[in-house]
Coordinates of C-alpha atoms in Angstrom, one line a residue:
M185 CA 0.0 0.0 0.0
S186 CA 1.5 3.3 -1.1
L187 CA 0.9 6.6 0.6
I188 CA 1.9 8.5 -2.6
L189 CA 0.0 8.7 -5.9
F190 CA 1.1 10.4 -9.1
A191 CA -1.9 11.9 -11.0
A192 CA -0.4 12.9 -14.5
P193 CA -2.4 15.3 -16.7
T194 CA -0.9 13.8 -19.9
E195 CA 0.4 10.5 -21.1
E196 CA 3.8 12.0 -21.6
V197 CA 4.0 13.3 -18.0
G198 CA 2.9 9.8 -16.9
R199 CA 5.6 8.1 -19.0
K200 CA 8.3 10.3 -17.5
A201 CA 7.0 9.8 -14.0
R202 CA 7.0 5.9 -14.3
K203 CA 10.6 6.1 -15.7
I204 CA 11.8 8.1 -12.7
I205 CA 9.9 6.0 -10.2
R206 CA 11.5 2.8 -11.6
R207 CA 14.9 4.3 -11.6
K208 CA 14.6 5.3 -7.9
G209 CA 13.2 2.0 -6.9
L210 CA 10.0 3.5 -5.5
S211 CA 6.5 2.0 -5.4
I212 CA 4.2 4.9 -6.5
P213 CA 1.1 4.2 -8.7
V214 CA 0.7 6.5 -11.7
L215 CA -2.6 7.3 -13.3
V216 CA -3.4 9.7 -16.2
T217 CA -6.5 11.8 -15.6
D218 CA -8.0 15.1 -16.5
D219 CA -9.5 17.9 -14.5
K220 CA -13.1 16.6 -14.5
S221 CA -12.4 13.0 -13.4
A222 CA -9.4 13.7 -11.2
C223 CA -11.3 13.9 -7.8
A224 CA -13.3 10.7 -8.5
E225 CA -10.2 8.7 -9.4
I226 CA -8.2 10.0 -6.4
E227 CA -11.0 9.1 -4.0
S228 CA -10.8 5.5 -5.2
H229 CA -7.3 5.5 -3.6
P230 CA -8.1 6.3 0.0
E231 CA -4.7 5.1 1.2
A232 CA -2.9 7.8 -0.7
L233 CA -2.2 10.8 1.5
V234 CA 0.2 12.6 -0.8
I235 CA -0.8 13.3 -4.4
I236 CA 1.7 14.5 -7.1
S237 CA 0.2 16.5 -10.0
R238 CA 0.2 19.7 -12.0
G239 CA -1.9 22.5 -13.3
G240 CA -5.7 22.2 -13.3
V241 CA -5.6 18.6 -12.1
A242 CA -3.6 19.6 -9.0
E243 CA -6.1 22.5 -8.4
E244 CA -9.1 20.0 -8.4
I245 CA -7.4 17.5 -6.1
K246 CA -6.8 20.3 -3.6
K247 CA -10.5 20.3 -3.0
I248 CA -10.3 16.8 -1.5
S249 CA -10.0 17.0 2.3
G250 CA -7.1 15.2 3.9
K251 CA -4.9 15.1 0.9
T252 CA -1.5 16.8 0.5
V253 CA -0.8 18.0 -3.0
V254 CA 2.7 18.3 -4.3
E255 CA 2.7 20.3 -7.6
V256 CA 5.0 19.7 -10.5
T257 CA 6.2 23.1 -11.4
T258 CA 7.4 24.4 -14.7
S259 CA 11.1 25.3 -14.9
F260 CA 12.5 28.1 -17.0
N261 CA 14.1 25.5 -19.2
D262 CA 10.7 23.9 -19.9
I263 CA 9.4 27.3 -21.1
L264 CA 12.5 27.9 -23.2
T265 CA 11.9 24.6 -25.0
A266 CA 8.4 25.6 -26.0
V267 CA 9.6 29.1 -27.0
A268 CA 12.4 27.6 -29.1
Y269 CA 9.9 25.6 -31.1
L270 CA 7.8 28.6 -31.8
S271 CA 10.8 30.7 -32.7
S272 CA 11.8 28.1 -35.2
K273 CA 8.4 28.8 -36.8
D274 CA 9.3 32.5 -37.2
C275 CA 7.3 33.6 -34.1
H276 CA 8.9 36.8 -32.6
R277 CA 6.2 37.7 -30.1
I278 CA 5.2 34.8 -27.9
A279 CA 2.8 34.6 -25.0
I280 CA 3.1 32.1 -22.1
V281 CA -0.4 31.3 -20.9
M282 CA -0.7 28.9 -18.0
R283 CA -2.1 28.4 -14.5
D284 CA -0.1 30.4 -12.0
N285 CA 0.6 27.3 -9.9
I286 CA 2.7 25.8 -12.7
L287 CA 4.8 28.9 -13.4
F288 CA 7.6 29.0 -10.9
D289 CA 10.3 31.6 -10.8
T290 CA 9.4 32.8 -14.3
P291 CA 9.9 36.5 -15.1
Q292 CA 6.7 38.4 -16.1
N293 CA 8.1 39.5 -19.4
F294 CA 11.5 39.0 -21.0
S295 CA 13.3 38.9 -24.4
L296 CA 15.5 36.3 -26.1
A297 CA 17.5 37.6 -29.1
D298 CA 14.8 39.1 -31.4
T299 CA 11.9 37.4 -29.6
D300 CA 9.7 39.0 -27.0
I301 CA 8.1 36.8 -24.5
F302 CA 5.0 37.8 -22.5
V303 CA 4.0 35.7 -19.4
R304 CA 0.3 35.6 -18.6
P305 CA -0.4 33.5 -15.4
C306 CA -4.1 32.6 -15.0
R307 CA -6.2 31.2 -12.1
T308 CA -9.2 29.6 -13.9
Y309 CA -10.1 28.1 -17.2
E310 CA -12.3 31.0 -17.9
E311 CA -9.4 33.4 -17.4
I312 CA -7.1 31.2 -19.6
E313 CA -9.7 31.3 -22.4
A314 CA -10.3 35.0 -22.1
T315 CA -6.6 35.7 -22.1
V316 CA -5.9 33.6 -25.3
R317 CA -8.9 35.1 -27.2
S318 CA -7.7 38.7 -26.2
L319 CA -4.3 38.0 -27.5
V320 CA -5.6 36.5 -30.8
I321 CA -8.1 39.4 -31.4
G322 CA -5.5 42.1 -30.5
K323 CA -2.9 40.4 -32.7
T324 CA -0.4 41.3 -30.0
V325 CA 1.4 37.9 -30.4
D326 CA 2.1 35.5 -33.2
G327 CA 2.5 32.4 -31.1
I328 CA 1.2 31.0 -27.8
A329 CA 2.9 28.5 -25.4
G330 CA 1.1 27.1 -22.4
C331 CA -1.0 24.4 -20.8
R332 CA -3.3 22.0 -22.5
Y333 CA -6.4 24.2 -22.2
A334 CA -4.5 27.3 -23.5
I335 CA -3.2 25.3 -26.5
R336 CA -6.7 24.0 -27.3
V337 CA -8.2 27.5 -27.3
A338 CA -5.2 28.8 -29.4
E339 CA -5.8 26.0 -32.0
E340 CA -9.6 26.8 -32.1
N341 CA -8.6 30.4 -33.0
G342 CA -6.0 29.5 -35.6
M343 CA -3.0 30.6 -33.5
L344 CA 0.4 28.8 -33.7
N345 CA 1.0 27.1 -30.4
S346 CA 3.4 24.9 -28.4
Y347 CA 2.6 22.8 -25.2
V348 CA 4.9 23.6 -22.2
D349 CA 5.7 20.1 -21.0
S350 CA 7.3 19.2 -17.6
S351 CA 10.9 18.0 -17.8
E352 CA 12.1 15.0 -16.0
S353 CA 14.0 17.1 -13.6
S354 CA 10.8 19.0 -12.6
I355 CA 9.0 15.7 -12.1
E356 CA 11.8 14.2 -10.1
K357 CA 11.9 17.2 -7.8
A358 CA 8.2 16.8 -7.1
I359 CA 8.6 13.1 -6.4
N360 CA 11.5 13.7 -4.0
D361 CA 9.4 16.3 -2.2
A362 CA 6.5 13.9 -2.0
V363 CA 8.7 11.2 -0.4
K364 CA 9.9 13.7 2.2
I365 CA 6.4 14.7 3.0
R366 CA 5.3 11.0 3.2
D367 CA 8.2 10.2 5.6
A368 CA 7.3 13.2 7.7
K369 CA 3.6 12.1 7.8
K370 CA 4.6 8.6 8.9
K371 CA 6.7 10.0 11.7
E372 CA 3.9 12.3 12.7
A373 CA 1.4 9.4 12.6
L374 CA 3.7 7.4 14.9
Q375 CA 4.0 10.4 17.3
L376 CA 0.2 10.8 17.2
E377 CA -0.2 7.1 18.0
Q378 CA 2.1 7.4 21.0
L379 CA 0.3 10.5 22.1
Q380 CA -3.1 8.7 21.8
A381 CA -1.7 5.9 23.9
V382 CA -0.9 8.4 26.7
V383 CA -4.2 10.3 26.3
Q384 CA -6.2 7.1 26.5
N385 CA -4.7 6.2 29.8
I386 CA -5.3 9.4 31.8
Q387 CA -8.3 10.2 33.9
E388 CA -9.3 13.5 32.2
G389 CA -11.3 13.6 29.1
I390 CA -9.2 14.9 26.2
A391 CA -10.4 16.0 22.8
V392 CA -8.3 17.7 20.0
L393 CA -10.2 19.8 17.6
D394 CA -9.2 21.0 14.1
E395 CA -9.6 24.6 12.8
N396 CA -13.3 23.9 12.2
K397 CA -13.8 22.8 15.8
H398 CA -14.4 19.2 14.8
P399 CA -12.7 16.4 16.8
L400 CA -9.5 15.1 15.3
F401 CA -8.9 12.5 18.1
F402 CA -10.2 12.0 21.6
N403 CA -9.9 9.5 24.4
E404 CA -12.6 7.1 25.8
E405 CA -13.3 9.3 28.8
A406 CA -14.2 12.3 26.6
N407 CA -16.3 10.0 24.4
R408 CA -18.1 8.7 27.5
L409 CA -18.9 12.3 28.7
F410 CA -20.6 13.0 25.4
Q411 CA -22.9 10.0 25.6
G412 CA -20.6 7.7 23.5
N413 CA -20.9 9.9 20.3
I414 CA -18.4 12.7 20.6
L415 CA -18.2 13.3 16.9
R416 CA -21.9 14.2 16.7
N417 CA -22.5 15.7 20.2
L418 CA -19.3 17.7 20.9
P419 CA -19.6 20.4 18.1
K420 CA -23.2 21.1 19.0
Q421 CA -22.9 21.0 22.8
M422 CA -19.6 22.8 23.2
E423 CA -20.1 25.6 20.6
P424 CA -21.3 28.2 23.1
Y425 CA -18.5 27.4 25.6
I426 CA -15.8 27.5 23.0
K427 CA -17.1 30.7 21.4
D428 CA -17.3 32.6 24.7
Y429 CA -14.4 30.9 26.6
T430 CA -13.0 33.1 29.3
G431 CA -11.2 30.5 31.4
E432 CA -11.7 27.2 33.3
Q433 CA -15.3 26.8 34.1
L434 CA -17.9 24.2 35.3
I435 CA -20.1 23.0 32.5
T436 CA -23.0 20.5 32.1
I437 CA -22.7 17.8 29.4
G438 CA -25.9 15.8 29.3
E439 CA -26.2 14.3 32.8
N440 CA -22.5 14.9 33.6
T441 CA -20.9 17.9 35.2
A442 CA -17.3 18.6 34.5
L443 CA -14.6 21.2 34.8
F444 CA -13.7 22.4 31.3
R445 CA -10.5 24.0 30.0
M446 CA -9.5 25.0 26.5
I447 CA -5.9 25.2 25.2
P448 CA -5.3 26.8 21.7
I449 CA -2.4 25.3 19.7
G450 CA -0.6 27.2 17.0
M451 CA 2.0 29.8 16.3
R452 CA 1.4 33.2 17.8
D453 CA -2.1 34.3 16.9
Q454 CA -2.6 31.5 14.3
H455 CA -4.5 29.0 16.4
E456 CA -5.2 26.0 14.1
N457 CA -6.1 23.3 16.6
T458 CA -7.6 23.3 20.1
V459 CA -7.2 20.9 23.0
L460 CA -10.2 20.5 25.3
V461 CA -9.7 19.1 28.8
F462 CA -12.7 17.7 30.8
H463 CA -12.4 16.6 34.4
E464 CA -15.7 15.2 35.7
T465 CA -16.4 16.4 39.2
G466 CA -17.4 13.0 40.4
S467 CA -13.9 11.6 39.4
I468 CA -12.3 14.6 41.2
A469 CA -14.2 13.7 44.4
K470 CA -13.2 10.0 44.1
S471 CA -9.5 10.9 43.6
E472 CA -9.6 13.2 46.5
Q473 CA -11.3 10.7 48.7
K474 CA -8.8 8.0 47.7
I475 CA -5.9 10.3 48.7
R476 CA -7.6 11.3 51.9
T477 CA -8.5 7.7 52.8
S478 CA -4.9 6.6 52.4
M479 CA -3.6 9.6 54.4
Y480 CA -6.1 9.8 57.2
Q481 CA -6.9 6.2 58.1
K482 CA -6.9 7.2 61.7
G483 CA -9.3 10.0 61.3
L484 CA -9.2 13.5 62.8
Y485 CA -8.9 12.3 66.4
A486 CA -6.3 11.0 68.7
K487 CA -6.6 7.4 70.1
K488 CA -3.7 7.2 72.5
H489 CA -3.4 8.5 76.0
F490 CA -0.5 8.5 78.4
S491 CA -2.0 5.6 80.2
D492 CA -1.7 3.5 77.0
I493 CA 2.1 3.9 77.0
L494 CA 3.4 0.9 78.8
T495 CA 6.8 1.1 80.6
V496 CA 8.6 0.1 83.8
S497 CA 11.6 2.1 82.8
P498 CA 12.3 5.0 85.3
R499 CA 13.8 7.0 82.4
V500 CA 10.6 6.7 80.3
K501 CA 8.4 7.4 83.3
K502 CA 10.3 10.6 83.8
L503 CA 9.9 11.4 80.2
L504 CA 6.1 10.8 80.3
A505 CA 5.9 13.2 83.3
L506 CA 7.7 15.8 81.3
A507 CA 5.4 15.3 78.3
E508 CA 2.3 15.7 80.5
S509 CA 3.6 19.0 81.7
F510 CA 4.3 20.0 78.0
A511 CA 0.6 19.1 77.3
Q512 CA -0.6 22.0 79.5
T513 CA 1.3 24.5 77.4
E514 CA 0.6 25.9 73.9
A515 CA 4.2 25.7 72.7
N516 CA 5.4 23.7 69.7
V517 CA 6.8 20.3 70.5
L518 CA 9.5 18.3 68.6
I519 CA 9.5 14.6 69.2
T520 CA 12.7 12.7 68.2
G521 CA 13.5 9.1 68.2
E522 CA 14.3 6.1 66.1
T523 CA 11.8 4.4 63.9
G524 CA 9.2 2.5 65.9
T525 CA 9.8 4.2 69.2
G526 CA 6.2 5.5 69.4
K527 CA 6.4 9.1 68.4
E528 CA 2.9 9.4 67.1
G529 CA 1.5 7.7 70.2
M530 CA 3.3 10.3 72.3
A531 CA 1.9 13.2 70.1
Q532 CA -1.6 11.8 70.5
S533 CA -1.2 11.5 74.3
I534 CA 0.0 15.1 74.5
H535 CA -3.1 16.3 72.5
N536 CA -5.5 14.2 74.7
A537 CA -4.0 15.6 77.9
S538 CA -4.2 19.2 76.6
Q539 CA -6.9 21.9 76.6
R540 CA -7.5 20.9 72.9
S541 CA -8.5 17.3 73.5
R542 CA -12.0 17.9 72.2
K543 CA -10.8 19.5 69.0
P544 CA -9.4 17.9 65.9
F545 CA -6.1 16.0 65.9
V546 CA -4.8 15.8 62.3
S547 CA -1.9 13.5 61.6
V548 CA 0.2 14.1 58.5
N549 CA 3.0 11.9 57.3
C550 CA 5.1 14.4 55.3
A551 CA 6.9 11.7 53.4
S552 CA 3.8 10.0 52.1
I553 CA 2.3 12.9 50.2
P554 CA 3.4 13.3 46.6
P555 CA 5.5 16.5 46.1
N556 CA 3.0 17.9 43.6
L557 CA 0.1 17.6 46.1
I558 CA 1.7 18.5 49.4
E559 CA 1.2 22.3 49.1
S560 CA -2.5 22.0 48.2
E561 CA -3.1 19.3 50.8
L562 CA -1.5 21.3 53.6
F563 CA -2.8 24.7 52.8
G564 CA -5.9 24.0 50.7
Y565 CA -6.9 25.7 47.4
V566 CA -9.5 28.0 45.9
E567 CA -11.6 27.5 42.8
G568 CA -9.6 27.5 39.6
A569 CA -6.2 27.2 41.4
F570 CA -5.2 24.4 39.0
T571 CA -6.6 21.8 36.6
G572 CA -8.9 19.5 38.5
A573 CA -9.4 21.9 41.4
R574 CA -12.8 21.5 43.0
R575 CA -15.1 24.4 42.1
S576 CA -15.8 25.3 45.7
G577 CA -12.1 24.9 46.6
K578 CA -10.9 22.7 49.5
K579 CA -9.8 23.2 53.0
G580 CA -6.2 22.2 53.7
L581 CA -5.0 20.1 56.6
F582 CA -4.1 23.1 58.6
E583 CA -7.6 24.4 58.3
L584 CA -9.0 21.0 59.3
A585 CA -6.9 21.2 62.5
D586 CA -8.1 24.6 63.4
G587 CA -8.7 24.8 67.1
G588 CA -6.8 21.5 67.7
T589 CA -3.5 19.9 67.0
I590 CA -1.7 19.1 63.8
F591 CA 1.0 16.4 64.0
L592 CA 3.7 16.6 61.3
D593 CA 5.4 13.3 61.2
E594 CA 8.7 12.9 59.3
I595 CA 9.0 16.7 59.1
A596 CA 12.5 16.4 57.8
E597 CA 11.1 15.2 54.4
L598 CA 9.3 18.5 53.7
P599 CA 10.6 20.3 50.6
L600 CA 12.5 23.5 51.3
N601 CA 9.8 25.6 49.6
I602 CA 7.1 24.1 51.8
Q603 CA 9.3 24.6 54.9
G604 CA 9.2 28.4 54.1
R605 CA 5.4 28.4 54.1
L606 CA 5.3 26.3 57.3
L607 CA 7.5 28.8 59.0
R608 CA 5.0 31.6 58.2
V609 CA 2.2 29.4 59.7
L610 CA 4.2 29.0 62.9
Q611 CA 5.1 32.6 63.1
E612 CA 1.9 34.3 62.2
H613 CA -0.7 31.5 62.8
E614 CA -2.3 32.2 59.5
I615 CA -2.4 30.6 56.0
M616 CA -3.2 31.5 52.5
R617 CA -4.8 28.9 50.2
V618 CA -3.2 28.0 46.9
G619 CA -4.5 30.4 44.2
D620 CA -5.9 32.9 46.8
D621 CA -4.9 36.3 48.2
K622 CA -6.9 36.1 51.4
I623 CA -5.4 35.4 54.8
I624 CA -7.0 32.8 57.0
P625 CA -6.2 33.0 60.7
L626 CA -5.6 29.7 62.5
D627 CA -5.7 28.6 66.1
I628 CA -3.6 25.4 66.1
R629 CA -0.8 23.7 68.0
V630 CA 2.0 22.0 66.0
I631 CA 3.7 18.9 67.1
C632 CA 6.5 17.6 64.9
A633 CA 8.4 14.3 64.8
T634 CA 11.5 13.0 63.1
N635 CA 13.9 10.1 63.2
K636 CA 16.7 12.3 61.7
N637 CA 19.1 14.8 63.2
L638 CA 17.6 18.2 62.2
R639 CA 20.7 20.1 63.4
D640 CA 22.9 18.1 61.0
M641 CA 20.3 18.7 58.2
V642 CA 20.5 22.5 59.0
D643 CA 24.3 22.3 58.6
E644 CA 23.9 20.5 55.3
G645 CA 21.4 23.0 54.0
K646 CA 18.6 20.5 53.8
F647 CA 16.5 22.1 56.6
R648 CA 15.8 25.7 57.3
E649 CA 17.6 27.0 60.4
D650 CA 14.8 29.5 61.2
L651 CA 12.2 26.7 61.0
Y652 CA 14.4 24.5 63.2
Y653 CA 14.3 27.0 66.0
R654 CA 10.5 27.3 65.6
V655 CA 9.7 23.6 65.9
N656 CA 12.4 22.8 68.5
V657 CA 10.8 24.7 71.4
L658 CA 9.9 21.8 73.7
K659 CA 11.8 18.6 72.9
I660 CA 11.1 15.0 73.8
N661 CA 13.6 12.4 72.8
I662 CA 12.1 8.9 73.1
P663 CA 14.9 6.4 73.9
P664 CA 15.2 3.2 71.8
L665 CA 14.5 -0.2 73.4
R666 CA 18.1 -1.1 73.7
E667 CA 18.5 1.8 76.2
R668 CA 15.4 0.7 78.2
R669 CA 15.9 -3.1 78.3
E670 CA 13.7 -3.4 81.4
D671 CA 10.7 -2.8 79.1
I672 CA 11.5 -5.6 76.6
M673 CA 10.0 -8.6 78.3
M674 CA 7.1 -6.6 79.7
L675 CA 6.2 -5.4 76.2
M676 CA 6.8 -8.9 74.7
Q677 CA 4.4 -10.4 77.3
Y678 CA 1.8 -7.7 76.6
Y679 CA 1.8 -8.1 72.8
F680 CA 2.1 -11.9 73.0
H681 CA -1.0 -12.1 75.1
Q682 CA -2.8 -9.9 72.6
F683 CA -2.0 -12.3 69.8
A684 CA -2.3 -15.6 71.7
P685 CA -4.5 -15.0 74.8
K686 CA -4.9 -18.7 75.5
I687 CA -1.2 -19.5 75.6
E688 CA 0.7 -19.3 78.9
F689 CA 3.6 -16.9 78.3
S690 CA 6.0 -18.5 80.6
S691 CA 5.5 -21.9 79.0
W692 CA 7.1 -20.7 75.8
F693 CA 9.6 -18.0 76.9
D694 CA 12.2 -19.9 78.8
K695 CA 15.4 -18.4 80.3
R696 CA 17.5 -19.0 77.2
L697 CA 15.0 -17.3 74.9
K698 CA 14.5 -14.4 77.3
N699 CA 18.3 -13.8 77.4
R700 CA 18.4 -13.7 73.6
L701 CA 15.5 -11.2 73.5
M702 CA 17.1 -9.1 76.1
N703 CA 20.5 -9.0 74.3
Y704 CA 19.0 -8.1 70.9
A705 CA 19.5 -4.5 69.7
W706 CA 15.9 -4.1 68.4
P707 CA 16.7 -1.6 65.6
G708 CA 12.9 -1.5 64.8
N709 CA 12.2 -0.8 68.5
I710 CA 8.6 -1.3 69.7
R711 CA 7.2 -1.8 66.2
E712 CA 9.7 -4.7 65.6
L713 CA 9.1 -6.2 69.0
R714 CA 5.3 -6.2 68.4
N715 CA 5.9 -7.9 65.0
M716 CA 8.2 -10.5 66.7
A717 CA 5.5 -11.1 69.3
E718 CA 3.0 -11.9 66.6
V719 CA 5.4 -14.4 65.0
F720 CA 6.0 -16.1 68.3
A721 CA 2.2 -16.2 68.9
C722 CA 1.7 -18.0 65.6
Y723 CA 4.3 -20.6 66.4
A724 CA 2.9 -21.1 69.9
D725 CA -0.7 -21.3 68.7
G726 CA -0.1 -24.6 67.0
Y727 CA 1.7 -23.5 63.8
G728 CA 5.1 -24.7 65.1
S729 CA 7.0 -25.9 68.0
R730 CA 9.8 -24.8 70.3
I731 CA 12.2 -26.3 67.8
H732 CA 10.8 -24.1 65.0
L733 CA 11.1 -21.2 67.4
D734 CA 14.8 -21.9 67.9
E735 CA 15.2 -22.1 64.1
L736 CA 13.4 -18.8 63.7
M737 CA 15.7 -17.1 66.3
D738 CA 18.8 -18.6 64.6
G739 CA 17.6 -17.2 61.2
S740 CA 16.8 -13.8 62.4
R741 CA 18.9 -10.7 62.9
M742 CA 19.2 -11.7 66.5
S743 CA 22.0 -14.0 65.5
N744 CA 23.9 -11.1 64.0
N745 CA 23.5 -8.3 66.6
K746 CA 25.9 -5.4 66.2
N747 CA 25.3 -4.5 69.8
T748 CA 26.5 -7.8 71.2
I749 CA 30.0 -9.4 71.3
E750 CA 31.1 -13.0 71.3
I751 CA 33.6 -13.7 74.0
P752 CA 35.5 -17.0 73.7
L753 CA 35.9 -19.0 76.9
G754 CA 39.2 -18.8 78.5
L755 CA 39.9 -15.1 78.2
S756 CA 41.1 -13.2 81.2
L757 CA 38.9 -10.4 82.7
K758 CA 41.4 -7.8 81.4
E759 CA 41.1 -9.3 77.9
I760 CA 37.3 -9.3 78.0
E761 CA 37.4 -5.6 79.2
I762 CA 39.7 -4.6 76.3
A763 CA 37.4 -6.5 73.8
V764 CA 34.3 -4.7 75.1
I765 CA 36.0 -1.2 75.0
D766 CA 37.3 -1.8 71.4
R767 CA 33.8 -2.9 70.3
M768 CA 32.1 0.1 71.9
L769 CA 34.5 2.6 70.3
E770 CA 33.6 1.1 66.9
Q771 CA 30.0 2.2 67.5
Y772 CA 30.2 5.2 69.8
T773 CA 32.3 8.4 70.4
P774 CA 34.7 8.4 73.3
E775 CA 32.3 10.6 75.2
E776 CA 29.4 8.2 74.7
T777 CA 31.6 5.2 75.6
C778 CA 32.7 6.9 78.8
A779 CA 29.1 7.7 79.7
K780 CA 27.9 4.1 79.0
L781 CA 30.8 2.5 80.9
G782 CA 30.6 5.0 83.8
I783 CA 34.3 5.9 83.5
S784 CA 36.2 9.1 82.9
R785 CA 38.0 10.0 79.7
V786 CA 41.4 9.7 81.5
T787 CA 40.5 6.2 82.5
L788 CA 39.4 5.3 79.0
W789 CA 42.6 6.7 77.6
R790 CA 44.7 4.6 80.0
K791 CA 42.7 1.5 79.3
C792 CA 43.2 2.0 75.6
R793 CA 47.0 2.3 76.2
R794 CA 46.7 -0.9 78.2
E795 CA 48.1 0.8 81.3
V796 CA 45.4 -0.6 83.6

């Protein structure tokens, strides 16, 4: 199947075209036609997108929509050939009468030796006939060269004539141009196919219109909005909106309501095509609900109280007493601690012990919100703020927390530009929705949490220093389980009983297993311990045996604890002491090592030098 067709106006042009096509190894059909039958014959070749022709035939083919016409022009040499023939017949005044689309770079009038040549380009057959008859009647020329129709009129009026044929070079140039256009169209078609694949897989309805505002292509969502017949319904239903378009607006399409946006495509003011974007309000609500459901599974309330935080550790009990005193203030709180230490539970407990306990508690995981949504989710937006924005706008999370507490977990993950906006909220207790210029006052308390060192991030330029001082007013550092080992077995028993209430705890947790649990570092802290308790409960509840439990322990990270050390039997006490100090210095600074061992730096230095 060829995308190119050569429509020759004469047998001679057709013969030359076939010769060139064979020589170039191309597959281009050639048909000989005239002006009257050209359109019908071309339409019988629907696969042909590029048509090569000349003169009146080319003009007729241009009337067919969707076809690109490459015209065979007449070179100056082609005209000189016809002029030379008439000059040999003693013609000294010669007129060139042809359609203007054939004449290319031909001077209006010129002379060759003793011969004057007059060029008369015409647009229609009527104009050609009138021009030839005028030349004959006025006896201003003694010979006429031109197209087929001009020659026929000249013969009818007894005027000497010569047909201006197209040379092989002119025909070959047209064929080369057609091949380039075909290749460009194939590339364009591939790009369009790729674009359609993308468009078909997005939620919005998309339709691209031509210059007459008829759909060129569209996706299934757009077709659905227009009752499954977008080709018939869109031009009629969208005409008033397109004509008077002033910006994004809410429109009604049949039984559907959608946000509508129009994007002109073209160079400068020459807008040829138009892209229409439709976002059904129902789908916006569903998307928003999906995001909210995933973000706020715990709702706008706090479940935990200080009484829910289990501990026998004096250090943690002291920390809880401090947190309870913080709850009575309105100051910002920064909770730090490793992953799984219970930072959100602490934040909820502070809220429930405060004067704001009956107000909303909004929990936000800053790392879980996509970067392109975080600003609108935190601060809200107004109508028309962006594509897909709800018509009535939407409250942000800070507004939802008004009167209560907002908990910003993993605050270290906030982008720097959002950190700047958060700083203003903390300073001024007011926000501005995306796309709005109105200030909204807020009455909120902010509790932040992180498992990273914000001071180090400030030094690295990853966290704003001014924001750091704003959030770090009252600080609570929750110790990891390895620093409160007295809580390990108490918590293990509590969670084990939750998962296996009918199993006696002591019957499964013998001394050897308890020692292994107590010596494990618990990098995942309470979250990891709870998970391990569930695993133990499954084995104890009939899914395994104590042997399986031992295998589980041997295969876990407990067998590779970086916070333990293997001491071979037979070492002296001094050798054991040296091994412990060396191992601790691998993990801690000298100051931390001294604090944990309860010795001075001088003593540590002497022991490292093996003096004591």
